[in-house]
mmCIF file of C-alpha atoms in Angstrom:
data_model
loop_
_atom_site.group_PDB
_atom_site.id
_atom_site.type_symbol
_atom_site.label_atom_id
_atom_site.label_comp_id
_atom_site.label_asym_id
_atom_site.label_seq_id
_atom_site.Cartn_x
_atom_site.Cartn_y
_atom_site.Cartn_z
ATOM 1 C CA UNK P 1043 35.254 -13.329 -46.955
ATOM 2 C CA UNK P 1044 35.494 -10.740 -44.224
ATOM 3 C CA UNK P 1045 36.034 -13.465 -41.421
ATOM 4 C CA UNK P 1046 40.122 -13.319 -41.437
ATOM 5 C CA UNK P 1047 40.170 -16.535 -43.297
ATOM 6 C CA UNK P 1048 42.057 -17.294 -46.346
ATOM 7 C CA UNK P 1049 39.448 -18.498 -49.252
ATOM 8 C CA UNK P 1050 40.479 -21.432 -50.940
ATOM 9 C CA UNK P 1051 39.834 -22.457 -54.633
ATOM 10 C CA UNK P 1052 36.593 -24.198 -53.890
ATOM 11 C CA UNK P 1053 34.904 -20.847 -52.744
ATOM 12 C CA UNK P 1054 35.037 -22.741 -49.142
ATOM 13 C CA UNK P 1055 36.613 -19.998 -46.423
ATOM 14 C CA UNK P 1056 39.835 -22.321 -45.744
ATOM 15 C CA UNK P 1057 38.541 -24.153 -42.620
ATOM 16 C CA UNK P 1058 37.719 -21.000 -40.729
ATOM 17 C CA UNK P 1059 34.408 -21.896 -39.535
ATOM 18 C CA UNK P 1060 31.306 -22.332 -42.141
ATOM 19 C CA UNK P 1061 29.637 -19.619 -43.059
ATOM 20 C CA UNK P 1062 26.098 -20.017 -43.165
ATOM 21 C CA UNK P 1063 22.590 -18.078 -44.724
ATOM 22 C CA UNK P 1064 19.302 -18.146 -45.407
ATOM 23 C CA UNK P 1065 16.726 -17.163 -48.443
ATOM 24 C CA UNK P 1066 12.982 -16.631 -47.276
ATOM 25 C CA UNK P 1067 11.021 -17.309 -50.732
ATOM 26 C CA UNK P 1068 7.308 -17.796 -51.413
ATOM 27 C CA UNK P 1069 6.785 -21.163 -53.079
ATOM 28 C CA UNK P 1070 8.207 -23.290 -55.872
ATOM 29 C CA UNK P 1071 5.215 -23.192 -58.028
ATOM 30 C CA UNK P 1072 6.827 -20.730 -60.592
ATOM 31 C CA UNK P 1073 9.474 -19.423 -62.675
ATOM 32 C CA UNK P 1074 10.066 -16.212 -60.538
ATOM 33 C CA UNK P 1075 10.789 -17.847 -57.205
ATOM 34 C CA UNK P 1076 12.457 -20.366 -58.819
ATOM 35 C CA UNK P 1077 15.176 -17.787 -59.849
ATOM 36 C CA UNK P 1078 15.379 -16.509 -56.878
ATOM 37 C CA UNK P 1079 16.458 -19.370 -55.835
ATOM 38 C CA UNK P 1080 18.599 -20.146 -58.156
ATOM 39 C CA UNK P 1081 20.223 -17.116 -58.034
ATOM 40 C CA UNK P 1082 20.935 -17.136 -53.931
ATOM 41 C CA UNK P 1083 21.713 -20.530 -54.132
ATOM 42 C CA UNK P 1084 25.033 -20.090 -56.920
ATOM 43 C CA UNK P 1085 25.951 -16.920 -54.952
ATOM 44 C CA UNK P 1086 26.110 -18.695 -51.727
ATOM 45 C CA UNK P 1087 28.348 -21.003 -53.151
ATOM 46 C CA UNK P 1088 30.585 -18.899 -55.040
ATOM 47 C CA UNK P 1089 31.023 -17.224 -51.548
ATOM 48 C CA UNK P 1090 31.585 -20.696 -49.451
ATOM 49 C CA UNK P 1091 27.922 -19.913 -47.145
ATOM 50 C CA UNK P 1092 26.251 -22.864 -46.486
ATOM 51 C CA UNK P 1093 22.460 -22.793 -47.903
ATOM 52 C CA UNK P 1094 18.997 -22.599 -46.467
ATOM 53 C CA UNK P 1095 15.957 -22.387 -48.279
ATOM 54 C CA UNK P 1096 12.855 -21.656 -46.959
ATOM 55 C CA UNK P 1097 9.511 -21.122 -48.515
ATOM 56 C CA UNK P 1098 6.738 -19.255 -46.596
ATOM 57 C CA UNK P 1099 3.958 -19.620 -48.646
ATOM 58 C CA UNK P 1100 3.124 -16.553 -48.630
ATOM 59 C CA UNK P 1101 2.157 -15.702 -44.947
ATOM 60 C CA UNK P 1102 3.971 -13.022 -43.108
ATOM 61 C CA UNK P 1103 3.539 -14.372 -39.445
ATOM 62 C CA UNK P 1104 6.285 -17.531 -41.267
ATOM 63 C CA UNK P 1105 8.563 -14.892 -42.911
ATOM 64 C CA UNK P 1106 8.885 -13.489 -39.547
ATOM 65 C CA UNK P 1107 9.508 -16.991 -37.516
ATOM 66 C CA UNK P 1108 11.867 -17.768 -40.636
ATOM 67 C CA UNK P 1109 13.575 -14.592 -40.200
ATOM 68 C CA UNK P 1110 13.641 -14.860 -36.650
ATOM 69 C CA UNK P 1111 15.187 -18.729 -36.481
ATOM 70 C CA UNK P 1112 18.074 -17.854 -39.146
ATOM 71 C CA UNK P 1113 18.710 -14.938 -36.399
ATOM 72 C CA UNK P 1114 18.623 -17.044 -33.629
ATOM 73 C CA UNK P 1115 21.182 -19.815 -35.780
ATOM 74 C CA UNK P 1116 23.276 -16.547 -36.577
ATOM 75 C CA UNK P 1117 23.661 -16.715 -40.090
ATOM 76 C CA UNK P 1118 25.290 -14.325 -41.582
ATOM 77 C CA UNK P 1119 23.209 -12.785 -43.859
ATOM 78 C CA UNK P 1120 19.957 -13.211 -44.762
ATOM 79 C CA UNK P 1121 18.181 -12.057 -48.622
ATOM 80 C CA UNK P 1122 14.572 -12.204 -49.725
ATOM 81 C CA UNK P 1123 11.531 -10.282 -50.624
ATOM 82 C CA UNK P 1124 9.335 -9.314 -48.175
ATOM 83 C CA UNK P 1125 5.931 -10.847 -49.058
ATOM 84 C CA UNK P 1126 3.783 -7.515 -48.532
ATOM 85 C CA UNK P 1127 4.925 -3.692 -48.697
ATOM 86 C CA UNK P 1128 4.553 -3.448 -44.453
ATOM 87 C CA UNK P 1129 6.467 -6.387 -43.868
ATOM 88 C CA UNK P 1130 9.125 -4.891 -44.711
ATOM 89 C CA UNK P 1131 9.622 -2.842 -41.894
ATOM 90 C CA UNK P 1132 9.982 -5.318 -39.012
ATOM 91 C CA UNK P 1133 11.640 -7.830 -41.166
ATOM 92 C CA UNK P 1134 14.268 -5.035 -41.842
ATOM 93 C CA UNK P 1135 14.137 -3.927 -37.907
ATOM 94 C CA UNK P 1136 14.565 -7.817 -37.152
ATOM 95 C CA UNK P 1137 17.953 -7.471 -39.233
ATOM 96 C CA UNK P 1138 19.235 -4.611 -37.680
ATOM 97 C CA UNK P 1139 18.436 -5.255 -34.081
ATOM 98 C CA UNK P 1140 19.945 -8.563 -34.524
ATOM 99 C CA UNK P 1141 23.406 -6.957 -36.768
ATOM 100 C CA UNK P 1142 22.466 -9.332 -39.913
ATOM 101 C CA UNK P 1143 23.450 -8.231 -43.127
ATOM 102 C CA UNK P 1144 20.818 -8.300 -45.457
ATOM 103 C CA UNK P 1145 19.009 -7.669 -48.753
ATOM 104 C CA UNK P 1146 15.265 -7.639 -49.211
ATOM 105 C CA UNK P 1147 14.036 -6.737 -52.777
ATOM 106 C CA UNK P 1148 10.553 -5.351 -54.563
ATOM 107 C CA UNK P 1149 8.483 -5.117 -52.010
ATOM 108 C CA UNK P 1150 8.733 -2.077 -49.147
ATOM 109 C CA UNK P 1151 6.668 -0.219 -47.407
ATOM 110 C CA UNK P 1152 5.357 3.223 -48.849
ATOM 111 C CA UNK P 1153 8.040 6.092 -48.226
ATOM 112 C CA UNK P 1154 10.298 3.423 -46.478
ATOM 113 C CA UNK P 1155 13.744 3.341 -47.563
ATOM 114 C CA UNK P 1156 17.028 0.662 -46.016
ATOM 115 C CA UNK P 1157 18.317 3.894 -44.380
ATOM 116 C CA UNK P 1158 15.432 4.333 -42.244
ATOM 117 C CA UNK P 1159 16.026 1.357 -40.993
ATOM 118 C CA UNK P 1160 20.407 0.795 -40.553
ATOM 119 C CA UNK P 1161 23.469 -0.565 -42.336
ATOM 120 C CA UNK P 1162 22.068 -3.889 -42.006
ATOM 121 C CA UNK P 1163 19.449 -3.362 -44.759
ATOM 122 C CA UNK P 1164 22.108 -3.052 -47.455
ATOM 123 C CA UNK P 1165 20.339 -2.842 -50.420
ATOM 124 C CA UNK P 1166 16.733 -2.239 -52.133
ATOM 125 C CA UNK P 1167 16.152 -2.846 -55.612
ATOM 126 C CA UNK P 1168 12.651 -3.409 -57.920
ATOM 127 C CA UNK P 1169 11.755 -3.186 -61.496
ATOM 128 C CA UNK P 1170 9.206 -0.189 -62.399
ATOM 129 C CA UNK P 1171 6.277 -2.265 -62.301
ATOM 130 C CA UNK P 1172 3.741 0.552 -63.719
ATOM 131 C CA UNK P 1173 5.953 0.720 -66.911
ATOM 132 C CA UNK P 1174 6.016 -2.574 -67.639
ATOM 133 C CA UNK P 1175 2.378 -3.551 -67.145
ATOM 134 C CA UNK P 1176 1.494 -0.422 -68.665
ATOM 135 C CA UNK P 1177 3.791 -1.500 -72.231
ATOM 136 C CA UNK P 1178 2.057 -4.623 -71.891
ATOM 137 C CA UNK P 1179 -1.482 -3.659 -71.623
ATOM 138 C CA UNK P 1180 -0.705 -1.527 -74.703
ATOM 139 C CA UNK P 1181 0.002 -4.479 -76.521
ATOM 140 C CA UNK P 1182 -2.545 -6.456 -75.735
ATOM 141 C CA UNK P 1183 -5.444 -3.536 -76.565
ATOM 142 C CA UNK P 1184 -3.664 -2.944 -79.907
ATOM 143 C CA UNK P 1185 -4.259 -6.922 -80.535
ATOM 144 C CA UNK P 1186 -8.192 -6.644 -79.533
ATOM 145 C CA UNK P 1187 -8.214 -3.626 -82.292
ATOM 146 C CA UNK P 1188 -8.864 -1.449 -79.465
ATOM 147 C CA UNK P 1189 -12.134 -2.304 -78.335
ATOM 148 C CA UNK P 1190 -13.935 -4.944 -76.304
ATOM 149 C CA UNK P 1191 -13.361 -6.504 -73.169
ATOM 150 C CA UNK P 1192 -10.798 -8.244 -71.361
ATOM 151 C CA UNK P 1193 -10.310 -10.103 -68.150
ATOM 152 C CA UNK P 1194 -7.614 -9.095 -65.628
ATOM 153 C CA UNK P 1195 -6.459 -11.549 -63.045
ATOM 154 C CA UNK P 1196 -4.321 -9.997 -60.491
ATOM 155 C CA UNK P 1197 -1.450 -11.183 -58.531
ATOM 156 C CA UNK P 1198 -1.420 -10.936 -54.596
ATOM 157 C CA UNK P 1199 -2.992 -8.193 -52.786
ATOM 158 C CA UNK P 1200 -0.757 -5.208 -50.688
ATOM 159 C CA UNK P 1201 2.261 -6.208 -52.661
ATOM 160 C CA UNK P 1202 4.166 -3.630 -54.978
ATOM 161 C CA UNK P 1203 3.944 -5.717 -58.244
ATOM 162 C CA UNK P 1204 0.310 -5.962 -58.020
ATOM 163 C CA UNK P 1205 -0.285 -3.062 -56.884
ATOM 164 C CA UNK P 1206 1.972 -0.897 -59.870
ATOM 165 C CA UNK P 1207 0.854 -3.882 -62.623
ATOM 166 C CA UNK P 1208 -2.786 -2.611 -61.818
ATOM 167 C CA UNK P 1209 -1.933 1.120 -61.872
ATOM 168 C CA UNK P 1210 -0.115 0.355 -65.477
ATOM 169 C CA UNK P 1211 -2.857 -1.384 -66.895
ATOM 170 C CA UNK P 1212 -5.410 1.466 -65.779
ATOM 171 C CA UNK P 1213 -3.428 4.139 -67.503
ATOM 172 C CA UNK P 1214 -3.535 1.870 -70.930
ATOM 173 C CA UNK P 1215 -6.761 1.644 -70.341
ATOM 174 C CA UNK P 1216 -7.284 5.611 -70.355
ATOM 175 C CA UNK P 1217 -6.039 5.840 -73.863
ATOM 176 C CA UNK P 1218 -8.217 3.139 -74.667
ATOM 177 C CA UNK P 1219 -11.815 4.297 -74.638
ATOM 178 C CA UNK P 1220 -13.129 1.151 -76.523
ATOM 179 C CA UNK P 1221 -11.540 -1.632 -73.858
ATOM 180 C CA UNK P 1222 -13.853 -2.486 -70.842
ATOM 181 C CA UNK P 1223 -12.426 -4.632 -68.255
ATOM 182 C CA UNK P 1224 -14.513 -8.004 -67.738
ATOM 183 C CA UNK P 1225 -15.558 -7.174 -64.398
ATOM 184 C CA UNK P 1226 -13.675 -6.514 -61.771
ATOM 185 C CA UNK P 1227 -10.099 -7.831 -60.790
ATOM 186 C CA UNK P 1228 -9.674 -11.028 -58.885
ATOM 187 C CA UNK P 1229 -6.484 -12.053 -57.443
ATOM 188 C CA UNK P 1230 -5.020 -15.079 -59.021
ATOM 189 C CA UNK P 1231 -2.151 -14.660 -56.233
ATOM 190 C CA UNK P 1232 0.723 -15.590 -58.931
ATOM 191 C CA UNK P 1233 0.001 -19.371 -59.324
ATOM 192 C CA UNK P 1234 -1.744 -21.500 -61.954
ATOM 193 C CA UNK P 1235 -4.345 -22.616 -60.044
ATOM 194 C CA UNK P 1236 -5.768 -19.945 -58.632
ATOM 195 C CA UNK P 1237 -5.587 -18.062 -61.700
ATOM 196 C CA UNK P 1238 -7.829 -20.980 -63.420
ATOM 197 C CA UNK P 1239 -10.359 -20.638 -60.515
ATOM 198 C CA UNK P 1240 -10.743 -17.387 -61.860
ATOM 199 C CA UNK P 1241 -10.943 -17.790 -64.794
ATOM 200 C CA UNK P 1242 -13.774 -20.623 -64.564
ATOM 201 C CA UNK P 1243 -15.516 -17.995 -63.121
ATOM 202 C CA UNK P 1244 -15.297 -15.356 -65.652
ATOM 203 C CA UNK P 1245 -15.629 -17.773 -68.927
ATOM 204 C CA UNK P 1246 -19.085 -18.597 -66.961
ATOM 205 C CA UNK P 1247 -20.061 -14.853 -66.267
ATOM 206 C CA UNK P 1248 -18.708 -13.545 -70.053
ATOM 207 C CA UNK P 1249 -17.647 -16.345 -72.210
ATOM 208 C CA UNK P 1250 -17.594 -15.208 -76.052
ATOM 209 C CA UNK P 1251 -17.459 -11.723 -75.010
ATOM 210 C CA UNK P 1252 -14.209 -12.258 -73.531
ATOM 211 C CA UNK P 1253 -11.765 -10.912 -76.311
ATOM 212 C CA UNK P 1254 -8.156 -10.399 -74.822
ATOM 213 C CA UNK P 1255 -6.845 -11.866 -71.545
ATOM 214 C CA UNK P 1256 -3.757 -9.734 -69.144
ATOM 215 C CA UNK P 1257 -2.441 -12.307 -67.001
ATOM 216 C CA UNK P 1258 -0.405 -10.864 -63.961
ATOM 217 C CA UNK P 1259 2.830 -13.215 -64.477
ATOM 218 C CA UNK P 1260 3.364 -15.803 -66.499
ATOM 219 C CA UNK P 1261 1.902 -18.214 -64.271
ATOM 220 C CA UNK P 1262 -1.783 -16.238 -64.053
ATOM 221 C CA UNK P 1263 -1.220 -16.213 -67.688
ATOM 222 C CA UNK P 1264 -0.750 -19.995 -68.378
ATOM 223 C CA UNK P 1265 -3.333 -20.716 -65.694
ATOM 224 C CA UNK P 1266 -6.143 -18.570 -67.581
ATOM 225 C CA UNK P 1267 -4.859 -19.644 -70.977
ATOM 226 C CA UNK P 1268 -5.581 -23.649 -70.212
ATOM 227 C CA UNK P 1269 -9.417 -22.908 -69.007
ATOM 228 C CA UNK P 1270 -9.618 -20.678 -72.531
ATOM 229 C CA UNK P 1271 -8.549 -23.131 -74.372
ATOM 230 C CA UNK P 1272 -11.120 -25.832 -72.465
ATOM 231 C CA UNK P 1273 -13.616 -23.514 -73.431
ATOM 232 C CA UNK P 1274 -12.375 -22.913 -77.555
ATOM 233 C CA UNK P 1275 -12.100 -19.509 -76.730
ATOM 234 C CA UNK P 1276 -9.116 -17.850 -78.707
ATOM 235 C CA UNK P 1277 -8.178 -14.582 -77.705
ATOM 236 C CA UNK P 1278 -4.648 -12.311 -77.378
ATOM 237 C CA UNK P 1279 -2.912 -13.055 -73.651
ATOM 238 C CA UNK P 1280 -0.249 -11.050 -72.130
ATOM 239 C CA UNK P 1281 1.772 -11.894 -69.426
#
């Protein structure tokens, strides 16, 4: 527990004082925050912090007040990902100034690293996003036969996800001389909805051309699939 405390059986830090936290997420509208969630909110418990959740829909200016108010409430440690690559930076200095532990995953600024910053940013950690997309775009051109055109709807802007998922999908596309994007990229920002705005839009500007679908998560996936299917269009997806 690192307070002096003996920890009880419970996970509670044997009446020692609570222990308290906070987890700075984007929304509840899909699987990936939802884990995230899930995930802080079992370790907290195993660990006896009390819990608070906070969802910031996205805008930086409300990470920051979020980050700021768990500071000012002195909880003792703080975990989340920063919602663009530069927030990172005075959400980490905001930690360290303050002498909060804490962990803030997959998105950083560009040639930023925790030590720049102090102990207090403990850890980094992200999946190789350019790999992954990169596999999956792969996939998806060897399902269209290698030729024709797809539609690409992208995740949020100035994040590292969207940023390496595009970057993967352009190298597929290299070794694919055959595949022509449908149009340019527009950001379905990681949510159903906005990923079936889009792809109103593109079923109206391509419709049977439209021969293979790469969905930037699951949710931009299921969001374009629905407004396919509305439109009896049947085509290889990848999320």
């Amino acid at each position: 527990g690192g307070d002096g405390g003996t920890s009880s059986s419970d996970g509670s830090d044997g009446g020692s004082g609570s222990k308290t936290s906070m987890a700075s997420i984007a929304n509840r509208q899909n699987s990936y925050w939802l884990s995230w969630e899930k995930g802080y909110l079992e370790a907290a418990k195993a660990f006896g912090y009390e819990t608070n959740v906070q969802t910031n829909n996205g805008e930086v200016t409300t990470q920051k007040q979020q980050f700021d108010t768990a500071v000012s409430n002195n909880a003792d440690f703080i975990v989340g990902q920063t919602y663009t690559n530069a927030a990172a930076i005075s959400l980490a200095e905001t930690l360290v100034e303050a002498g909060t532990p804490g962990l803030l995953a997959v998105t950083i600024a560009d040639w930023y690293v925790p030590q720049d910053a102090g102990g207090e940013y403990v850890q980094f950690f992200t999946p190789h996003f350019v790999n992954h997309a990169y596999t999956a775009a792969k996939m998806l051109f060897e399902s269209m036969d290698g030729s024709g055109k797809f539609v690409h709807i992208e995740g949020n802007r100035g994040t590292a996800p969207n940023i390496g998922r595009n970057k993967g999908v352009d190298l597929a596309m290299e070794e694919y001389p055959d595949i022509e994007m449908a149009g340019s990229r527009q950001p379905g920002n990681f949510i159903r909805s906005d990923a079936r705005s889009v792809m109103n839009d593109k079923v109206s500007q391509f419709g049977d051309d439209i021969e293979g679908y790469f969905g930037q998560n699951d949710a931009v996936a299921l969001g374009g699939i629905t407004v396919l299917e509305e439109n009896d269009i049947d085509v290889p997806v990848v999320g």
